[in-house]
Amino acid sequence: MKLRYFLFIASFSLIFTARCNQQKAEQDLPNSIRTVLESRLPNGDLEIAKEHIYLTGLLNEFYYFRNFKPAWTQEGKLTCQARELHYQIQQSQFDGLFPSDYHHNAIEELFVELDSINERGSQVPENKLSQLDVLLSDAYMRLGTHLYFGKVDPEDLTAGWNIPVKKSNPQLPNHLETAIRKKNIAESLESLCPSFPIYQQMRNFLRDFVNLEEKTNQWKKVSEAKMIQPLERNKDIPLIRDRLIFWKDLVPYPVEDEEVYDSAMLEGVYRFQERYGLNQDGIIGKATLEALNESPEDLIQKVSVNLERLRWLPDTLIDNRFIVVNIANFQLDLMQHGGRDTLLTSTAIVGRAYRSTPVFSAQMSYLVFNPVWTVPPGILKADVLPEIKKDLEYLEKKHMKVFTSGGQEVDPNKIDWRNAVADKFPYLVKQVPGPHNSMGLVKFMFPNKYNVYIHDTPEKELFKKDTRAFSSGCIRIQKPFELAKILLKEHPDWPEEKIEEAIQAGKEQTVSFKAKIPVVVLYLSFWTDWEGKPQIRRDVYKRDKPLYEVLSSRK
């Protein structure tokens, strides 16, 4: 009986001593956290467990206002919020981000070590608790920064992204403090993501592609050497059929001859071409074969870079009514109610790769019927002036005239074209109104530094192409008159009859809008439509790969 009593007293004493020691460590922890934050390398950097600490300013602010008390442990044990943050770091891969950027491995190792110490009933070293606390806080705020602003600064890319970035500040120290108090780490991080519904939908597709990629041992390429017509025989048909089944554009079915492109397979090709924005002609040509060769890994990268592009967009970019042009989709949409309703969709032609249409936003303020086209300096130098030097009749053939800056017409025969230099050319070359005009019969103006606008075109046949990058940067649309009629509906003095009369008149006429309309010119090669279906497009300007390289680099 005495022995049992002695053992009980001894055990209680050990537990009491361990608890007292742990309580003392808890009391000393704020000082330890302060010491960790003040411990710098000779170059001024802060490093913990061989991990660079990025947001020291925000960390100091966060811990100062909580008197340097620990945020992620209690009595030497990890809180549920700490484990939730660890899980959210793992899940960041489905935002197209990389867990290693948020101290994932170091945090995981410290978790294992702390859990092991606690299981043994030993005291957790004070320095381990303070280091882990700062690591977790830095991880939260860095992940939050990337979710809110994006990881990559678009200004660091050679391909311009000229839409203003978010100006608001998420106040991450306060955001984190609130999340810890309310115990809603997951919800708080989600609130920092773009509010566009397609963001979460795209995130789900990225998760699907990651799962598919893990199940795909080897992705065999389909030969792109030959176009395949329906009912033709080709040795690659079995692989193409399997590929359509893999992407669920086709359900498995009994096949009589595996190498024949049969009618059942044709339906799957139609669905596949629709998702990729290709002409649904059923012909397995170069563009369709190129799309069929995109692997789950390729699509992981494609979704990742487009999630990043969405993070660059400010939430205040869109209004009740706005126009969005997706360059990669060769399409214009007029939308209202914040993007919930589409008033008009029109096929578009955008700039050639070497004269790419810029990504930017502006306010459309007026339109012009029967516009006069003043040849921009770049086109004058690259195209028009060389053609005039070869043949002076080029001006007459293209219905062009020469004017002084004051608007007086000049006889082209009196100009020394041989010695004319575009950079010092004292005249303006203008194309007169008419169906031959490069602007067509109507143009929509949203003043910008790129001299880019939306307009009609006489080259209607180009709208039938799969890839429609043919312009010198401006955006040509297939339905300019439909767009004009919708935009002028709020102008009682411009009924449809008057619009038709203005077009037929053949004279330049400007109409100002009562309210300016936001125009957003984007570059998205992957997104989801209003039904939540994935839409995949060719990277016509080859911008995805360079962005992914920067996105996946350790910064």
XYZ file of C-alpha atoms in Angstrom:
555
model
C 0.000 0.000 0.000
C 2.860 2.348 0.885
C 4.665 1.468 -2.366
C 1.540 2.268 -4.438
C 1.173 5.568 -2.564
C 4.817 6.388 -3.162
C 4.538 5.650 -6.898
C 1.428 7.832 -7.134
C 3.180 10.733 -5.405
C 6.257 10.327 -7.614
C 4.192 10.192 -10.797
C 2.144 13.211 -9.774
C 5.340 15.063 -8.929
C 6.805 14.367 -12.373
C 3.628 15.467 -14.126
C 3.376 18.551 -11.945
C 7.039 19.417 -12.571
C 6.677 18.909 -16.347
C 3.550 21.044 -16.348
C 5.269 23.748 -14.317
C 8.227 23.667 -16.685
C 5.896 23.864 -19.689
C 3.987 26.754 -18.121
C 7.285 28.541 -17.510
C 8.214 27.928 -21.161
C 4.858 29.358 -22.177
C 5.552 32.441 -20.076
C 8.990 32.817 -21.664
C 7.716 32.182 -25.200
C 6.901 35.834 -26.057
C 10.499 36.762 -25.284
C 11.683 33.849 -27.384
C 9.490 34.928 -30.320
C 10.819 38.470 -30.015
C 14.369 37.079 -30.016
C 13.664 35.014 -33.143
C 12.305 38.056 -34.979
C 15.321 40.137 -33.982
C 17.887 37.474 -34.944
C 19.212 38.461 -38.351
C 21.941 37.165 -40.620
C 24.865 39.503 -41.434
C 23.045 40.577 -44.629
C 19.959 41.556 -42.619
C 17.822 38.563 -43.650
C 15.865 36.434 -41.205
C 16.173 32.672 -41.509
C 14.486 29.869 -39.539
C 15.189 26.166 -40.041
C 17.079 27.107 -43.228
C 13.924 28.829 -44.515
C 14.037 32.459 -45.594
C 11.441 34.570 -43.769
C 9.853 36.942 -46.262
C 7.462 39.294 -44.522
C 9.402 40.468 -41.482
C 7.674 43.855 -41.411
C 4.204 42.315 -41.292
C 5.376 39.724 -38.761
C 6.694 42.410 -36.420
C 3.392 44.266 -36.705
C 1.382 41.089 -36.072
C 3.332 39.986 -32.998
C 3.721 43.484 -31.558
C -0.035 43.949 -31.263
C -0.448 40.562 -29.587
C 2.477 41.222 -27.200
C 4.498 38.520 -28.954
C 2.223 35.782 -27.615
C 2.277 32.555 -29.663
C -0.463 32.206 -32.276
C -0.298 28.519 -33.153
C 0.381 26.533 -29.967
C -1.128 26.177 -26.503
C 0.723 24.562 -23.605
C 3.339 23.306 -26.030
C 0.823 21.613 -28.305
C -0.278 22.505 -31.836
C -3.707 24.071 -32.146
C -6.298 22.935 -34.659
C -5.679 26.209 -36.516
C -2.006 25.311 -36.963
C -2.942 21.963 -38.487
C -5.562 23.654 -40.674
C -2.980 26.092 -42.011
C -0.637 23.191 -42.784
C -3.457 21.569 -44.768
C -4.213 24.828 -46.615
C -0.556 25.124 -47.565
C -0.772 21.641 -49.094
C -3.962 22.637 -50.924
C -2.318 25.728 -52.438
C -1.170 23.528 -55.319
C -4.770 23.711 -56.573
C -4.426 27.488 -56.788
C -1.523 26.883 -59.159
C 0.894 27.760 -56.361
C 3.648 25.709 -54.743
C 3.569 24.561 -51.080
C 7.363 24.815 -50.909
C 6.999 28.617 -51.131
C 5.232 28.532 -47.762
C 7.757 26.565 -45.668
C 5.788 23.341 -46.134
C 8.614 20.863 -45.477
C 10.103 22.754 -42.538
C 6.686 23.116 -40.908
C 5.932 19.437 -41.442
C 9.231 18.387 -39.837
C 8.601 20.605 -36.815
C 5.054 19.217 -36.505
C 6.402 15.658 -36.386
C 9.028 16.649 -33.835
C 6.563 18.456 -31.560
C 4.022 15.628 -31.724
C 6.728 13.115 -30.861
C 7.904 15.176 -27.870
C 4.341 15.563 -26.620
C 3.671 11.832 -26.972
C 6.687 11.146 -24.741
C 5.387 13.641 -22.206
C 8.566 15.670 -22.456
C 8.912 19.422 -22.402
C 8.926 21.064 -25.826
C 11.997 23.272 -26.263
C 11.102 26.927 -26.181
C 13.081 27.752 -29.321
C 11.201 25.095 -31.311
C 7.857 26.630 -30.377
C 8.937 30.174 -31.217
C 10.521 29.173 -34.539
C 7.464 27.210 -35.591
C 5.157 30.068 -34.622
C 7.012 32.574 -36.793
C 7.255 30.089 -39.681
C 3.499 29.498 -39.621
C 2.682 33.192 -39.451
C 5.027 33.996 -42.320
C 3.529 31.127 -44.341
C -0.011 32.408 -43.780
C 0.796 35.980 -44.762
C 2.876 35.010 -47.786
C 0.190 32.637 -49.039
C -2.418 35.309 -48.377
C -0.363 37.856 -50.327
C -0.073 35.505 -53.312
C -3.764 34.635 -53.257
C -4.718 38.305 -53.164
C -2.196 39.972 -55.479
C -0.688 37.001 -57.317
C 2.783 35.589 -56.860
C 4.250 37.118 -60.026
C 4.393 40.847 -60.621
C 3.024 41.288 -64.174
C 5.421 44.185 -64.668
C 8.292 41.686 -64.470
C 7.093 39.929 -67.626
C 8.102 40.907 -71.142
C 4.515 40.371 -72.315
C 2.655 43.423 -71.062
C -0.277 43.200 -68.658
C -1.476 46.755 -68.387
C -4.616 46.411 -66.286
C -4.226 48.304 -62.995
C -3.518 45.964 -60.089
C -5.480 45.960 -56.841
C -4.995 49.149 -54.868
C -6.657 47.961 -51.680
C -4.564 46.514 -48.856
C -5.851 43.302 -47.214
C -4.185 44.277 -43.888
C -2.818 40.775 -43.387
C -1.714 41.131 -39.737
C -5.280 42.088 -38.766
C -6.655 39.453 -41.135
C -4.564 36.743 -39.461
C -5.412 37.924 -35.948
C -9.120 37.754 -36.757
C -8.755 34.308 -38.341
C -7.027 32.940 -35.243
C -9.602 34.491 -32.924
C -12.545 33.166 -34.938
C -10.792 29.862 -35.709
C -11.510 30.098 -39.435
C -8.120 29.880 -41.164
C -9.527 28.184 -44.284
C -12.327 30.740 -44.735
C -9.978 33.658 -44.173
C -7.572 32.470 -46.878
C -10.443 31.789 -49.264
C -11.687 35.347 -48.748
C -8.380 36.597 -50.158
C -8.904 34.736 -53.453
C -10.515 36.482 -56.438
C -14.272 36.745 -56.023
C -14.961 35.758 -59.637
C -17.026 32.527 -59.670
C -14.786 31.023 -62.355
C -11.808 31.075 -59.971
C -13.168 28.305 -57.762
C -14.417 26.374 -60.797
C -10.983 26.528 -62.403
C -9.439 25.468 -59.095
C -11.624 22.341 -59.122
C -10.503 21.498 -62.659
C -6.879 21.892 -61.629
C -7.500 19.347 -58.873
C -9.017 16.985 -61.477
C -6.034 17.395 -63.818
C -3.602 16.715 -60.951
C -5.474 13.488 -60.165
C -5.442 12.497 -63.843
C -1.747 13.297 -64.167
C -0.977 10.978 -61.250
C -2.777 8.152 -63.082
C -1.050 8.781 -66.417
C 2.219 6.910 -66.786
C 3.064 7.996 -70.314
C 1.321 10.403 -72.676
C 1.727 9.202 -76.227
C 1.658 11.910 -78.892
C -0.628 11.639 -81.902
C 1.083 12.245 -85.225
C 0.247 15.708 -86.614
C 1.437 14.855 -90.115
C -1.912 14.279 -91.830
C -5.452 15.684 -91.720
C -8.107 13.039 -91.068
C -11.618 13.312 -92.527
C -14.695 11.439 -91.205
C -14.962 7.841 -92.487
C -11.269 7.788 -93.426
C -8.902 5.080 -92.255
C -5.813 6.014 -90.252
C -3.466 4.099 -87.951
C -3.783 6.849 -85.288
C -7.576 6.547 -85.006
C -7.435 4.056 -82.068
C -5.214 6.439 -80.082
C -7.424 9.435 -80.922
C -10.547 7.500 -79.939
C -8.928 6.528 -76.608
C -7.927 10.147 -76.058
C -11.521 11.328 -76.584
C -12.733 8.675 -74.122
C -10.036 9.743 -71.637
C -11.340 13.343 -71.715
C -14.967 12.116 -71.535
C -15.886 13.656 -74.883
C -16.770 10.143 -75.983
C -18.193 7.160 -74.131
C -16.820 3.681 -74.914
C -18.783 1.880 -77.637
C -18.493 -1.282 -79.786
C -16.093 -0.633 -82.683
C -16.300 -2.592 -85.935
C -13.022 -1.380 -87.432
C -10.624 0.309 -85.006
C -8.776 2.312 -87.676
C -11.901 3.881 -89.239
C -13.063 7.357 -88.160
C -16.720 6.383 -87.708
C -19.855 8.462 -87.044
C -19.911 7.692 -83.294
C -16.380 9.023 -82.935
C -17.363 12.112 -84.945
C -19.703 13.227 -82.141
C -16.817 13.060 -79.682
C -14.640 15.143 -82.002
C -17.389 17.787 -82.182
C -17.504 18.012 -78.374
C -13.728 18.168 -78.123
C -13.491 20.916 -80.748
C -16.146 22.922 -78.936
C -14.171 22.871 -75.671
C -11.083 24.071 -77.492
C -12.903 26.817 -79.384
C -12.191 25.196 -82.752
C -14.469 25.121 -85.760
C -16.795 22.172 -85.190
C -16.258 20.678 -88.631
C -15.308 17.184 -87.467
C -12.055 17.354 -89.409
C -9.064 16.244 -87.351
C -6.628 18.821 -88.664
C -3.497 20.466 -87.285
C -5.250 22.542 -84.601
C -7.348 19.587 -83.361
C -4.342 17.254 -83.301
C -2.296 19.842 -81.423
C -5.078 20.084 -78.832
C -5.383 16.292 -78.563
C -1.705 16.124 -77.694
C -2.093 18.335 -74.624
C -1.510 16.138 -71.579
C -2.883 16.533 -68.048
C 0.511 18.013 -67.129
C 0.145 20.581 -69.925
C -3.304 21.510 -68.654
C -2.058 21.778 -65.061
C 0.350 24.443 -66.255
C -2.312 26.133 -68.377
C -4.823 26.354 -65.525
C -2.107 27.498 -63.102
C -1.054 30.509 -65.182
C -4.639 31.548 -65.799
C -5.498 31.379 -62.090
C -2.530 33.722 -61.594
C -3.915 36.091 -64.248
C -7.240 36.188 -62.434
C -5.410 37.115 -59.222
C -3.961 40.136 -61.007
C -7.402 41.529 -61.779
C -8.878 44.135 -59.416
C -12.367 43.296 -58.151
C -13.530 46.788 -59.123
C -12.656 46.295 -62.787
C -16.133 45.414 -63.996
C -19.258 47.539 -63.844
C -22.955 46.818 -64.315
C -22.357 46.813 -68.082
C -18.942 46.139 -69.565
C -17.181 44.703 -72.597
C -14.597 41.971 -72.264
C -12.356 40.782 -75.084
C -10.415 37.569 -74.540
C -7.528 37.687 -76.994
C -6.793 33.952 -76.731
C -10.467 33.180 -77.381
C -10.818 35.596 -80.331
C -14.107 36.755 -78.860
C -15.890 39.844 -77.565
C -18.675 39.718 -74.988
C -20.942 42.551 -73.908
C -22.068 41.728 -70.380
C -24.197 43.249 -67.663
C -25.173 42.642 -64.023
C -21.540 42.137 -63.096
C -21.031 39.452 -65.756
C -24.068 37.325 -64.944
C -25.846 38.146 -68.221
C -24.395 38.236 -71.724
C -26.063 40.705 -74.095
C -23.893 39.971 -77.141
C -21.161 37.583 -78.171
C -19.127 38.245 -81.284
C -16.244 36.460 -82.958
C -13.164 38.678 -83.056
C -9.888 39.079 -84.906
C -6.881 40.194 -82.853
C -3.293 41.224 -83.489
C -0.700 39.033 -85.124
C 1.916 37.528 -82.806
C 4.457 40.195 -83.769
C 1.836 42.968 -83.457
C 0.016 41.533 -80.502
C -3.087 43.109 -79.025
C -2.145 44.485 -75.587
C -3.825 43.500 -72.332
C -5.347 46.615 -70.786
C -8.557 48.298 -69.666
C -10.130 51.591 -70.726
C -13.463 53.406 -70.926
C -15.427 53.359 -74.203
C -16.873 56.834 -74.699
C -18.076 57.071 -78.308
C -18.475 55.342 -81.654
C -17.934 56.540 -85.215
C -20.020 55.603 -88.235
C -18.163 55.547 -91.580
C -14.841 56.302 -89.914
C -11.860 57.901 -91.570
C -8.793 55.822 -90.777
C -5.672 57.778 -89.928
C -2.767 55.397 -90.494
C -0.890 54.977 -87.165
C 2.871 55.730 -87.164
C 3.829 52.079 -86.695
C 1.772 50.854 -89.643
C 2.901 53.841 -91.739
C 6.511 52.875 -91.138
C 6.200 49.101 -91.509
C 3.575 48.782 -94.241
C 2.194 51.870 -95.963
C 5.308 53.933 -96.648
C 7.267 51.007 -98.161
C 4.297 50.215 -100.433
C 3.970 53.840 -101.579
C 7.675 53.945 -102.410
C 7.218 50.880 -104.599
C 4.054 52.152 -106.297
C 2.529 55.603 -105.874
C -0.790 54.240 -107.131
C -1.000 52.292 -103.861
C -2.638 55.371 -102.328
C -5.432 55.406 -104.906
C -5.921 51.630 -104.766
C -6.337 51.810 -100.980
C -8.547 54.948 -101.118
C -5.957 56.909 -99.153
C -5.190 60.626 -99.149
C -2.412 62.744 -97.671
C -3.051 65.704 -95.363
C -1.081 68.250 -93.404
C -1.406 68.247 -89.622
C -3.800 71.156 -90.067
C -6.139 69.081 -92.249
C -5.249 70.456 -95.703
C -5.079 67.858 -98.472
C -1.705 67.466 -100.187
C -1.029 66.346 -103.761
C 0.976 63.100 -103.336
C 2.818 63.753 -106.598
C 4.510 66.751 -104.970
C 5.997 64.714 -102.123
C 9.548 63.333 -102.295
C 8.574 59.779 -101.388
C 12.004 58.358 -102.193
C 13.587 60.235 -99.274
C 10.559 60.108 -96.999
C 11.331 58.752 -93.509
C 8.437 57.591 -91.328
C 9.842 59.030 -88.091
C 10.127 62.498 -89.679
C 7.184 62.322 -92.086
C 5.366 65.683 -91.805
C 2.021 64.470 -93.183
C -0.928 62.273 -92.196
C -2.119 59.460 -94.426
C -5.858 58.843 -94.164
C -8.190 56.273 -95.680
C -11.545 57.734 -96.683
C -14.848 56.230 -95.457
C -16.524 53.357 -97.257
C -16.790 49.571 -97.377
C -13.130 49.402 -98.425
C -11.978 51.180 -95.236
C -9.844 49.073 -92.905
C -12.151 50.139 -90.048
C -15.238 49.000 -91.961
C -18.381 51.033 -91.379
C -18.215 51.567 -87.612
C -15.542 51.794 -84.927
C -15.814 51.962 -81.133
C -13.446 54.277 -79.312
C -12.006 53.844 -75.839
C -9.015 56.213 -75.809
C -5.779 54.473 -74.794
C -2.054 54.867 -75.299
C -1.925 51.861 -77.648
C -4.251 53.336 -80.299
C -6.251 50.110 -80.102
C -9.993 50.100 -80.728
C -12.826 47.817 -81.751
C -14.107 48.055 -85.314
C -15.786 46.502 -88.310
C -13.711 45.036 -91.160
C -14.192 44.413 -94.894
C -12.312 41.095 -94.586
C -15.253 39.001 -93.398
C -13.807 35.695 -94.580
C -11.180 35.761 -91.817
C -13.852 35.133 -89.169
C -14.131 31.546 -90.415
C -10.587 30.686 -89.355
C -9.786 28.723 -86.186
C -6.922 31.031 -85.261
C -7.816 34.668 -85.899
C -4.646 36.659 -85.219
C -4.479 38.802 -88.354
C -4.750 42.451 -87.315
C -2.093 45.034 -86.465
C -3.296 45.142 -82.851
C -6.856 46.441 -83.089
C -9.877 44.221 -82.477
C -12.122 43.489 -85.441
C -15.528 42.020 -84.656
C -18.069 40.096 -86.700
C -21.125 41.852 -85.227
C -20.274 45.565 -85.113
C -23.758 46.787 -86.044
C -25.439 44.589 -83.434
C -23.058 46.017 -80.829
C -23.803 49.590 -81.965
C -27.557 49.019 -81.735
C -27.356 47.618 -78.200
C -25.085 50.403 -76.956
C -27.368 53.069 -78.458
C -30.600 51.623 -77.049
C -30.355 54.069 -74.166
C -30.242 56.957 -76.662
C -33.852 57.677 -77.764
C -32.562 59.942 -80.531
C -30.762 56.976 -82.101
C -33.366 54.350 -83.078
C -32.310 51.494 -85.371
C -33.652 53.348 -88.440
C -31.350 56.289 -87.787
C -28.390 53.958 -87.294
C -29.088 52.381 -90.686
C -29.361 55.839 -92.262
C -26.054 56.914 -90.735
C -24.313 53.842 -92.113
C -25.800 54.353 -95.595
C -24.909 58.054 -95.639
C -21.228 57.298 -96.192
C -20.104 60.282 -94.115
C -18.135 60.164 -90.906
C -20.392 60.741 -87.894
C -19.504 60.532 -84.197
C -21.963 59.534 -81.454
C -21.017 59.970 -77.787
C -22.410 57.623 -75.148
C -24.320 58.994 -72.167
C -22.273 56.808 -69.854
C -18.829 55.370 -70.462
C -18.564 51.603 -70.811
C -15.602 49.720 -69.279
C -13.618 47.680 -71.789
C -11.348 44.909 -70.524
C -8.943 43.231 -72.949
C -7.695 39.987 -71.373
C -5.525 37.034 -72.239
C -6.968 33.798 -70.816
C -6.150 30.443 -72.389
C -8.270 28.518 -69.846
C -11.455 29.426 -68.012
C -14.924 28.020 -67.322
C -18.083 29.175 -69.063
C -21.371 30.133 -67.418
C -22.308 26.427 -67.213
C -19.045 25.624 -65.431
C -17.612 23.792 -68.454
C -13.859 24.086 -69.129
C -12.849 26.203 -72.098
C -9.323 25.601 -73.388
C -7.583 27.734 -75.984
C -4.348 27.703 -77.889
C -1.670 29.956 -76.417
C -1.540 32.056 -79.569
C 1.057 34.521 -78.222
C 3.161 31.847 -76.449
C 2.792 33.566 -73.074
C 1.828 30.633 -70.846
C 5.208 28.897 -70.657
C 7.278 31.972 -69.676
C 4.719 32.845 -66.994
C 4.713 29.287 -65.622
C 8.508 29.310 -65.411
C 8.397 32.416 -63.225
C 5.406 31.147 -61.245
C 7.109 27.844 -60.445
C 10.435 29.405 -59.502
C 11.364 29.814 -55.847
C 11.271 33.529 -55.075
